[in-house]
mmCIF file of C-alpha atoms and ligand atoms in Angstrom:
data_model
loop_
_atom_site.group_PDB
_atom_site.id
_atom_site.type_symbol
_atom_site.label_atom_id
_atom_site.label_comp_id
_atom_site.label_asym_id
_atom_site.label_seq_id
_atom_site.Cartn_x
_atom_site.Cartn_y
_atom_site.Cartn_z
ATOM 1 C CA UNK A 504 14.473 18.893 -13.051
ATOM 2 C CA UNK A 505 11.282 19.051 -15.359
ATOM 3 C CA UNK A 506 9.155 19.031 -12.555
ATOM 4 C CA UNK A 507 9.282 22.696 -11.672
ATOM 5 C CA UNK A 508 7.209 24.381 -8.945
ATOM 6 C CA UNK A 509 4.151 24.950 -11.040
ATOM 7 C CA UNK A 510 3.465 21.178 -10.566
ATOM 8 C CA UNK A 511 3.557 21.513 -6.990
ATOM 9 C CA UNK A 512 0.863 24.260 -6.850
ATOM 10 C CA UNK A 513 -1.484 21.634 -8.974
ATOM 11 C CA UNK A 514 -0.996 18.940 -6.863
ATOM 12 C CA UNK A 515 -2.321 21.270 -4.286
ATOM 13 C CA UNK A 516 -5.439 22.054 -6.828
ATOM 14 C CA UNK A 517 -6.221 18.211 -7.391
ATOM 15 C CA UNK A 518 -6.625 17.416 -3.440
ATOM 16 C CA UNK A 519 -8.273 20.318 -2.504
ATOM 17 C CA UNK A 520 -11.022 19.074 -4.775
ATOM 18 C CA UNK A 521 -10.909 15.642 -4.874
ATOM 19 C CA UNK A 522 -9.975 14.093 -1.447
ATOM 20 C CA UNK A 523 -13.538 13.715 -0.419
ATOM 21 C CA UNK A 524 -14.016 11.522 -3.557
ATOM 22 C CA UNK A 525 -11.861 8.715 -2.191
ATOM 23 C CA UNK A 526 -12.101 6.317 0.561
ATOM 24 C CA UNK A 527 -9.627 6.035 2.331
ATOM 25 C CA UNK A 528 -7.552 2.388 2.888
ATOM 26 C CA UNK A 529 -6.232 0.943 6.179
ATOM 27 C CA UNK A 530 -3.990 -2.035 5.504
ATOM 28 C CA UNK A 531 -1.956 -3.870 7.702
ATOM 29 C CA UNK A 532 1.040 -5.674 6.523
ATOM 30 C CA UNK A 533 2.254 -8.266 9.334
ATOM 31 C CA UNK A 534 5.187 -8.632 7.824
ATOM 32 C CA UNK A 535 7.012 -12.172 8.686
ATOM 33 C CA UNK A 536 4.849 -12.432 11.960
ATOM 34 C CA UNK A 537 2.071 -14.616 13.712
ATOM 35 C CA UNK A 538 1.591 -18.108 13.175
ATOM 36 C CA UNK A 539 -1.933 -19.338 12.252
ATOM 37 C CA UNK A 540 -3.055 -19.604 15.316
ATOM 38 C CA UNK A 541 -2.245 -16.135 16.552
ATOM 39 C CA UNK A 542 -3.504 -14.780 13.780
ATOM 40 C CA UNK A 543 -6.442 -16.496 14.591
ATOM 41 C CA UNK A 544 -6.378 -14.541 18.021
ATOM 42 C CA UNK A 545 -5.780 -11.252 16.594
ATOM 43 C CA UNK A 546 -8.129 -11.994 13.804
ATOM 44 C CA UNK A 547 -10.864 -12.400 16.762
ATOM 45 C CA UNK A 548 -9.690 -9.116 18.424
ATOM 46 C CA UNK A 549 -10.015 -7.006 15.106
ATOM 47 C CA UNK A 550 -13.081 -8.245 14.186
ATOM 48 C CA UNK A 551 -15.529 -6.297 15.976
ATOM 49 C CA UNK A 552 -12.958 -3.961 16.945
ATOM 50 C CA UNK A 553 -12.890 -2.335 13.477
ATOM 51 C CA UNK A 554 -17.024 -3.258 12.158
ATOM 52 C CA UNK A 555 -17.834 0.167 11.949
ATOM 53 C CA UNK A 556 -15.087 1.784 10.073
ATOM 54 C CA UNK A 557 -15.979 3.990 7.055
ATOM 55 C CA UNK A 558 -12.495 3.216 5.370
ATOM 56 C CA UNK A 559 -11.601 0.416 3.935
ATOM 57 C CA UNK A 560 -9.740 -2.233 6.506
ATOM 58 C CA UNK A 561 -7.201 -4.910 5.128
ATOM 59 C CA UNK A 562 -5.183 -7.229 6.528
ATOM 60 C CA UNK A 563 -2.135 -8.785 4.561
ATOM 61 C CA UNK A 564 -0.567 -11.596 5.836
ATOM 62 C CA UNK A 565 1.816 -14.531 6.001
ATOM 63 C CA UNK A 566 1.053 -17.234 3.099
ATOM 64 C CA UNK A 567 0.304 -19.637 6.172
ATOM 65 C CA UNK A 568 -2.599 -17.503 7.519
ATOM 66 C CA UNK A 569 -4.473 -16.542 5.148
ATOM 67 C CA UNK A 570 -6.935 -19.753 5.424
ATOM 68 C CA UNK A 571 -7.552 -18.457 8.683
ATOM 69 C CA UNK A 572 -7.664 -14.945 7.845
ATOM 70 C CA UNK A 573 -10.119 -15.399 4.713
ATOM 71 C CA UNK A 574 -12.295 -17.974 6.880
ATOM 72 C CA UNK A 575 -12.677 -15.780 10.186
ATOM 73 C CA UNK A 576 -13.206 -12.334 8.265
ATOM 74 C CA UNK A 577 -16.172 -13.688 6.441
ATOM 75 C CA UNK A 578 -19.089 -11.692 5.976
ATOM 76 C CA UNK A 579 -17.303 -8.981 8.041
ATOM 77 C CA UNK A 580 -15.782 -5.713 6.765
ATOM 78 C CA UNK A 581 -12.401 -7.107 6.829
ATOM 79 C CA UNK A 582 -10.524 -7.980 3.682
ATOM 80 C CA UNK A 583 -7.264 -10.169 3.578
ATOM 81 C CA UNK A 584 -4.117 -9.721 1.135
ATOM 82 C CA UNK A 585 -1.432 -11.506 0.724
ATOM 83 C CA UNK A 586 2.577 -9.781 1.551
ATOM 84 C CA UNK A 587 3.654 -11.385 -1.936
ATOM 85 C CA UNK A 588 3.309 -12.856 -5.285
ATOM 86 C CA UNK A 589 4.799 -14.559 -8.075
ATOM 87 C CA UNK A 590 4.589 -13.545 -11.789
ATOM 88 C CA UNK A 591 4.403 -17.277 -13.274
ATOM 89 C CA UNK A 592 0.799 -18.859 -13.471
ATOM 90 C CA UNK A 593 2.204 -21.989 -12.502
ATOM 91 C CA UNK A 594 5.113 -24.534 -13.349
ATOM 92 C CA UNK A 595 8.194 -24.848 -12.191
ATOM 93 C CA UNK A 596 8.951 -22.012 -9.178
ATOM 94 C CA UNK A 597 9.527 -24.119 -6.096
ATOM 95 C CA UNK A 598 8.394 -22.020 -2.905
ATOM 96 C CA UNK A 599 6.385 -19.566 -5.161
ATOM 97 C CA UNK A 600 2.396 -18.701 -4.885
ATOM 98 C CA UNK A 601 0.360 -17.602 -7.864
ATOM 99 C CA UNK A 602 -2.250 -15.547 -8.252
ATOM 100 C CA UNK A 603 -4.627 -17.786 -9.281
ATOM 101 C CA UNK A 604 -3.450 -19.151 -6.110
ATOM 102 C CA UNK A 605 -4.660 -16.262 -3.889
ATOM 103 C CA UNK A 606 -7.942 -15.794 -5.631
ATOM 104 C CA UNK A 607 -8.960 -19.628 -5.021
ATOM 105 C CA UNK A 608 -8.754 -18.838 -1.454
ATOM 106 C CA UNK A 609 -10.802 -15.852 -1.132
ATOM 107 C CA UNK A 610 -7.952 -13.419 -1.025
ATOM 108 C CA UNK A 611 -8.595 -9.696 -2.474
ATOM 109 C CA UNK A 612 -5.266 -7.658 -1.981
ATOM 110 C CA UNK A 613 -1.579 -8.579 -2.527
ATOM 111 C CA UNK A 614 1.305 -6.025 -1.604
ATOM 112 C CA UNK A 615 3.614 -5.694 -4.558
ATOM 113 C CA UNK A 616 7.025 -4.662 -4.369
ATOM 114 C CA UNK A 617 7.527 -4.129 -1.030
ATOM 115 C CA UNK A 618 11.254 -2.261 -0.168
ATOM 116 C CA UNK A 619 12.294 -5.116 2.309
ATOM 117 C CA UNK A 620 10.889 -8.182 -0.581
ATOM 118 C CA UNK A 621 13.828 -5.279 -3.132
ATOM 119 C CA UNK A 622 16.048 -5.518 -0.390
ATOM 120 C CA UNK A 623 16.579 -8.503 0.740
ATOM 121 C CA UNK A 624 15.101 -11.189 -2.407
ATOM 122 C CA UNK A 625 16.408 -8.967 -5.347
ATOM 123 C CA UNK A 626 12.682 -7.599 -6.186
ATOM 124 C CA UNK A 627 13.429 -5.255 -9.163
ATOM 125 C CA UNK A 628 11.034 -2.985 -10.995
ATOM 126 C CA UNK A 629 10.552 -5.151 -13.658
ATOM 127 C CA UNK A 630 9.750 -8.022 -11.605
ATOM 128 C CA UNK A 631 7.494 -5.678 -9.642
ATOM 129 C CA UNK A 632 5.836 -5.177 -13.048
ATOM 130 C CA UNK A 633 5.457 -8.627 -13.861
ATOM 131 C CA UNK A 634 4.091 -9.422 -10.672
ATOM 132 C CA UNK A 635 1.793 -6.528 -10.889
ATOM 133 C CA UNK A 636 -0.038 -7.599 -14.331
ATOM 134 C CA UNK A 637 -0.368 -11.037 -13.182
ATOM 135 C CA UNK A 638 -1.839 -9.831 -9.855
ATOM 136 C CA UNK A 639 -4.565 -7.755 -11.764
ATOM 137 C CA UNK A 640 -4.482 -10.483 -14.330
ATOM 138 C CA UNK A 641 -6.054 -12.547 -11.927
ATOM 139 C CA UNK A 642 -8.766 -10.150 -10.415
ATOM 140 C CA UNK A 643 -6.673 -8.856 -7.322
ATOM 141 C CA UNK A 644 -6.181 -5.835 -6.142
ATOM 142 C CA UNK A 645 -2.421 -4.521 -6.002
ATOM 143 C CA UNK A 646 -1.342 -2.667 -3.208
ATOM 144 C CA UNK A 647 2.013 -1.253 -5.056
ATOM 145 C CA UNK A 648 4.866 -0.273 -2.957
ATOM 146 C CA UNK A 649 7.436 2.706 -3.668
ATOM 147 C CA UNK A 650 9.684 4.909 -1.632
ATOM 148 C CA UNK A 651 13.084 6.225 -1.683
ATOM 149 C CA UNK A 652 16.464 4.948 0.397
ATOM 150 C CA UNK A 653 17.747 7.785 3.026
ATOM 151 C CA UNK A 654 20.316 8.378 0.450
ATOM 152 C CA UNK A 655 18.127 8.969 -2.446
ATOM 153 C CA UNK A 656 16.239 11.508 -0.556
ATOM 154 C CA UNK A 657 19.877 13.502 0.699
ATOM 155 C CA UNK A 658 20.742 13.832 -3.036
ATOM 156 C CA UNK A 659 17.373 15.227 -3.774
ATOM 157 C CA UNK A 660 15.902 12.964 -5.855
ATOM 158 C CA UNK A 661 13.211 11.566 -4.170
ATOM 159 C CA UNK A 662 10.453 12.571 -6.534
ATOM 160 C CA UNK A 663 12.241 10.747 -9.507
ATOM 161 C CA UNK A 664 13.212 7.590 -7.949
ATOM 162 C CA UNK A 665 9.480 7.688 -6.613
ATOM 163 C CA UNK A 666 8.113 8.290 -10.204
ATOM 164 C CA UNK A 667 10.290 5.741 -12.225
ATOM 165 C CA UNK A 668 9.408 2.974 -9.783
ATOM 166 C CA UNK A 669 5.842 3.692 -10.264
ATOM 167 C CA UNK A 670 5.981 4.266 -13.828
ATOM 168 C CA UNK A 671 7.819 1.287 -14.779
ATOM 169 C CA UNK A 672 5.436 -0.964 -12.419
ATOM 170 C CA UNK A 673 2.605 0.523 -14.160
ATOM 171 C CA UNK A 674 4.117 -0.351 -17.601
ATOM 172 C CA UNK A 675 1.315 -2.045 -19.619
ATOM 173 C CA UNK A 676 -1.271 -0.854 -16.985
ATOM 174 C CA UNK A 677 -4.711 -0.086 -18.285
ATOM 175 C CA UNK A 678 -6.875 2.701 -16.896
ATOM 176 C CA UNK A 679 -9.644 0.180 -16.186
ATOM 177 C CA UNK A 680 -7.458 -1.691 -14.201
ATOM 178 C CA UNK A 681 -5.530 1.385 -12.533
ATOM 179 C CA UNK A 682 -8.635 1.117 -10.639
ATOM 180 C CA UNK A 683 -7.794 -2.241 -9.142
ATOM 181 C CA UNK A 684 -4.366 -0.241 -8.090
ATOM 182 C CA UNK A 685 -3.191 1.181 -4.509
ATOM 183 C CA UNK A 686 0.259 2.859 -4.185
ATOM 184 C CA UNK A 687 2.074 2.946 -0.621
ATOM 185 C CA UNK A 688 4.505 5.572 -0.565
ATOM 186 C CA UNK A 689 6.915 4.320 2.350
ATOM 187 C CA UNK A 690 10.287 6.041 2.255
ATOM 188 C CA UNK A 691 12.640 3.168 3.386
ATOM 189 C CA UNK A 692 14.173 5.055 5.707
ATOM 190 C CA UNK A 693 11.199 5.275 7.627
ATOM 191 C CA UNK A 694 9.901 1.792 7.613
ATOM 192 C CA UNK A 695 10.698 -0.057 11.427
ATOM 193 C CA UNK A 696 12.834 2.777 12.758
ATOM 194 C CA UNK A 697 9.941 4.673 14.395
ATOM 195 C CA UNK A 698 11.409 7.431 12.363
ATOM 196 C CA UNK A 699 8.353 8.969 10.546
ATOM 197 C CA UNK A 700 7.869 10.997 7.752
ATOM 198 C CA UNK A 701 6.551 14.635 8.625
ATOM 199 C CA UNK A 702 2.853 14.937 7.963
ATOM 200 C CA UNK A 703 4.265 17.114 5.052
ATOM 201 C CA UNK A 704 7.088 15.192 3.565
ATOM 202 C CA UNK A 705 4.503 12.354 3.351
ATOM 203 C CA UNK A 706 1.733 14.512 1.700
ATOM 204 C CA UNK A 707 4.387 15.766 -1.021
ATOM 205 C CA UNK A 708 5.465 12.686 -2.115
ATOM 206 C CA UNK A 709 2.024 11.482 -2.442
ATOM 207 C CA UNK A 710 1.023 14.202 -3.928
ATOM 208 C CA UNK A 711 4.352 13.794 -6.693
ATOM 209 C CA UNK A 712 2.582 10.386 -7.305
ATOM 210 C CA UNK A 713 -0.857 11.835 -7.738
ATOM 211 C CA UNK A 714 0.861 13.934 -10.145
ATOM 212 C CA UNK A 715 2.787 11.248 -12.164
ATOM 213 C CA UNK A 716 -0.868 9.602 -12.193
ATOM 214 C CA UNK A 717 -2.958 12.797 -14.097
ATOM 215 C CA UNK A 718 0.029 12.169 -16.451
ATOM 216 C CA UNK A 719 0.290 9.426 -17.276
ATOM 217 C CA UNK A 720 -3.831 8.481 -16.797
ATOM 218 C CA UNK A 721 -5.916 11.491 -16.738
ATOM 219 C CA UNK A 722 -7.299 13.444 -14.225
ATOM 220 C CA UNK A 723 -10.103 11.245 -13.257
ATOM 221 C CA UNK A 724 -8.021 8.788 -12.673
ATOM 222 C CA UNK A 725 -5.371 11.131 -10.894
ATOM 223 C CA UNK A 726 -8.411 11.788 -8.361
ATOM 224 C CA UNK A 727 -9.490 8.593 -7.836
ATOM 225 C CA UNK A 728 -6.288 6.966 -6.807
ATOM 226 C CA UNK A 729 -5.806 5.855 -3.290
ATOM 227 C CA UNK A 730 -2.304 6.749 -2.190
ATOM 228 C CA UNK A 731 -1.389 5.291 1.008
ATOM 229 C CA UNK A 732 1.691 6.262 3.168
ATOM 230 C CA UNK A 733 3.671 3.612 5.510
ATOM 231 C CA UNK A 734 6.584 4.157 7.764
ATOM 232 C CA UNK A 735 5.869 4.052 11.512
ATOM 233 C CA UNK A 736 2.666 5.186 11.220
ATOM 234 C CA UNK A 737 1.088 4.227 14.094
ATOM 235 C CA UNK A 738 -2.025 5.290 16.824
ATOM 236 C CA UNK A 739 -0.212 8.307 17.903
ATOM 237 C CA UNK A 740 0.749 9.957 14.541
ATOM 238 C CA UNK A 741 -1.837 8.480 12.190
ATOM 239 C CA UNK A 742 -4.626 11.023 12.467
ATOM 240 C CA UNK A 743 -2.112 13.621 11.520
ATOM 241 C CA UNK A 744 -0.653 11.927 8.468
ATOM 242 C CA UNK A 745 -4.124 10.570 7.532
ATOM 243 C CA UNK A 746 -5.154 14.781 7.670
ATOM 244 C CA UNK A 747 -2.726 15.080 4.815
ATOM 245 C CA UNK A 748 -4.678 16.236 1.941
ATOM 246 C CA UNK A 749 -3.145 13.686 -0.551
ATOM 247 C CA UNK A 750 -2.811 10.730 1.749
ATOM 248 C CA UNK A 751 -5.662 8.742 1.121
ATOM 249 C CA UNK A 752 -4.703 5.648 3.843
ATOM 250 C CA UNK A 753 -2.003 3.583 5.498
ATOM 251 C CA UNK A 754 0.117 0.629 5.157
ATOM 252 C CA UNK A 755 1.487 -0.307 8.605
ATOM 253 C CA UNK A 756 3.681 -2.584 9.503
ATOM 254 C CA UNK A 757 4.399 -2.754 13.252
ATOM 255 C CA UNK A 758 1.259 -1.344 14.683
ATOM 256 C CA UNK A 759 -0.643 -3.401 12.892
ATOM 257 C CA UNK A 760 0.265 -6.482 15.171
ATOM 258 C CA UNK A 761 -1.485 -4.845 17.639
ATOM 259 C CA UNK A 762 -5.424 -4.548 17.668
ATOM 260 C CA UNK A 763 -5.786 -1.951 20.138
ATOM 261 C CA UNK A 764 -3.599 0.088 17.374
ATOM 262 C CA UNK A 765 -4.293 -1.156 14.253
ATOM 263 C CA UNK A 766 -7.788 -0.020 15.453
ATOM 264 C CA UNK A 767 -7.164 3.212 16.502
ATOM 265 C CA UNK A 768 -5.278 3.829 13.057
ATOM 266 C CA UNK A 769 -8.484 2.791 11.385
ATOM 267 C CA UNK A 770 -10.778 4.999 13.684
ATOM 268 C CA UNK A 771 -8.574 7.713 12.724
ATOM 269 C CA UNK A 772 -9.253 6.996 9.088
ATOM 270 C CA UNK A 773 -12.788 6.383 9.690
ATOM 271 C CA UNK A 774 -12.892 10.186 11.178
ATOM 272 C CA UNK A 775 -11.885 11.952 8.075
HETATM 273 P P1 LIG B 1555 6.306 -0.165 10.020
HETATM 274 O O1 LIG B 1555 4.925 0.372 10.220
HETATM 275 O O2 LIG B 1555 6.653 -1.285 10.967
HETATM 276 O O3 LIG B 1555 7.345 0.918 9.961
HETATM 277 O O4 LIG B 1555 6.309 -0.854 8.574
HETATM 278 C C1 LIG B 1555 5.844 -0.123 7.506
HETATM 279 C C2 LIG B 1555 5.753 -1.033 6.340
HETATM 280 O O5 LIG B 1555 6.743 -1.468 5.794
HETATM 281 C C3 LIG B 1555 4.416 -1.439 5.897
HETATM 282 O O6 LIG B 1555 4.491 -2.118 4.691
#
């Protein structure tokens, strides 16, 4: 391909430099789980659980809890994001949430793109685009999801599946708001299987992304990107992944149910 190994080597360059420059982001995405009131309970649990982290802790979650969520977290270091949102400002789009939506609430992050929202509800990169510019549109802060299919990565063509997605959600991007942009590499085979990425697989697809960023953005803003990995990551194998020199956080699914784990995750992250 065009990306030969000389890119590699200055991925290697950018981190060694630049890591320290970033803080890193913990977010939890709960996924199609906990009714208000539980998240009330785990809301309680992770509240002064997690006050002392040096990353950044979020919490995305259902549409139904983020009232709760927004309320309880509340001059605490917690911020909430929502698992979705819809491109439209408003009209016609029965079932759908805007941003403008979000923002009246209090919510800061929404998860864009997620593989099981392409899976399963025919989320496409252009829609992923479209719901990306609205999301920044509005003021919020896009956690943008991309990652290969097991097959994808047994042909070898991980790093270009990886890079179109993020390209073509980017399209129309500025560099001002890049800043108001997280990408979540989580390779879809990993994601619920308790299958993991290697510490290094993770790091070199991140650091592929990083790359694709100093393209297409510049190296300040190549450096100043927060790439997050997700799959399985969990208390036992986050401080490990987290280590990674490009892998600036963690989007985490499972674990993140789980306050005793969610917290550990984010005292690993806290540690770097
Ligand atoms: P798991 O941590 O449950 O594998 O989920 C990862 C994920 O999809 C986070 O968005």
């Amino acid at each position: 391909g065009t990306e030969g190994g000389g890119e590699v080597f200055c991925d290697k360059e950018i981190v060694r430099m630049d890591k320290a420059k970033r803080k890193a982001i913990i977010a939890g995405n709960w996924k199609m789980n906990k009714t208000a009131s539980e998240a009330a309970v785990l809301v309680d649990e992770l509240i002064p659980a997690v006050k002392d982290a040096s990353c950044e802790v979020v919490i995305c979650t259902p549409f139904t809890d983020l009232v709760t969520a927004v309320e309880k977290t509340k001059g605490t270091n917690i911020h909430v994001g929502a698992e979705n949102v819809h491109f439209e400002k408003s009209g016609a789009f029965t079932g759908e949430i805007s941003a403008d939506m979000l923002v009246d609430l209090g919510v800061e992050y929404v998860i864009v793109g997620h593989s099981e929202r392409r899976q399963y509800f025919a989320e496409t990169d252009q829609t992923v685009n479209k719901r990306t510019l609205a999301a920044l549109n509005a003021g919020l802060k896009v956690i943008l999801c991309v990652g290969e299919v097991l097959s994808e990565r047994k042909d070898g063509i991980t790093s270009q599946i990886v890079c179109a997605q993020t390209e073509i959600a980017l399209g129309g991007v500025s560099a001002d708001e890049l800043k108001n942009i997280i990408i979540a590499y989580e390779p879809v085979w990993a994601i619920g299987t308790g299958e993991t990425a290697t510490p290094e697989q993770a790091n070199e697809v991140c650091a592929v992304i990083r790359s694709l960023i100093e393209r297409l953005y510049g190296k300040d803003a190549a450096d100043a990107i927060v790439v997050q990995y997700g799959g399985s990551m969990n208390d036992k194998n986050a401080a490990e992944l987290l280590a990674q020199p490009d892998v600036d956080g963690g989007l985490i699914g499972g674990a993140s149910l789980v306050a005793e784990k969610f917290t550990a995750i984010v005292n690993a992250a806290s540690a770097k």
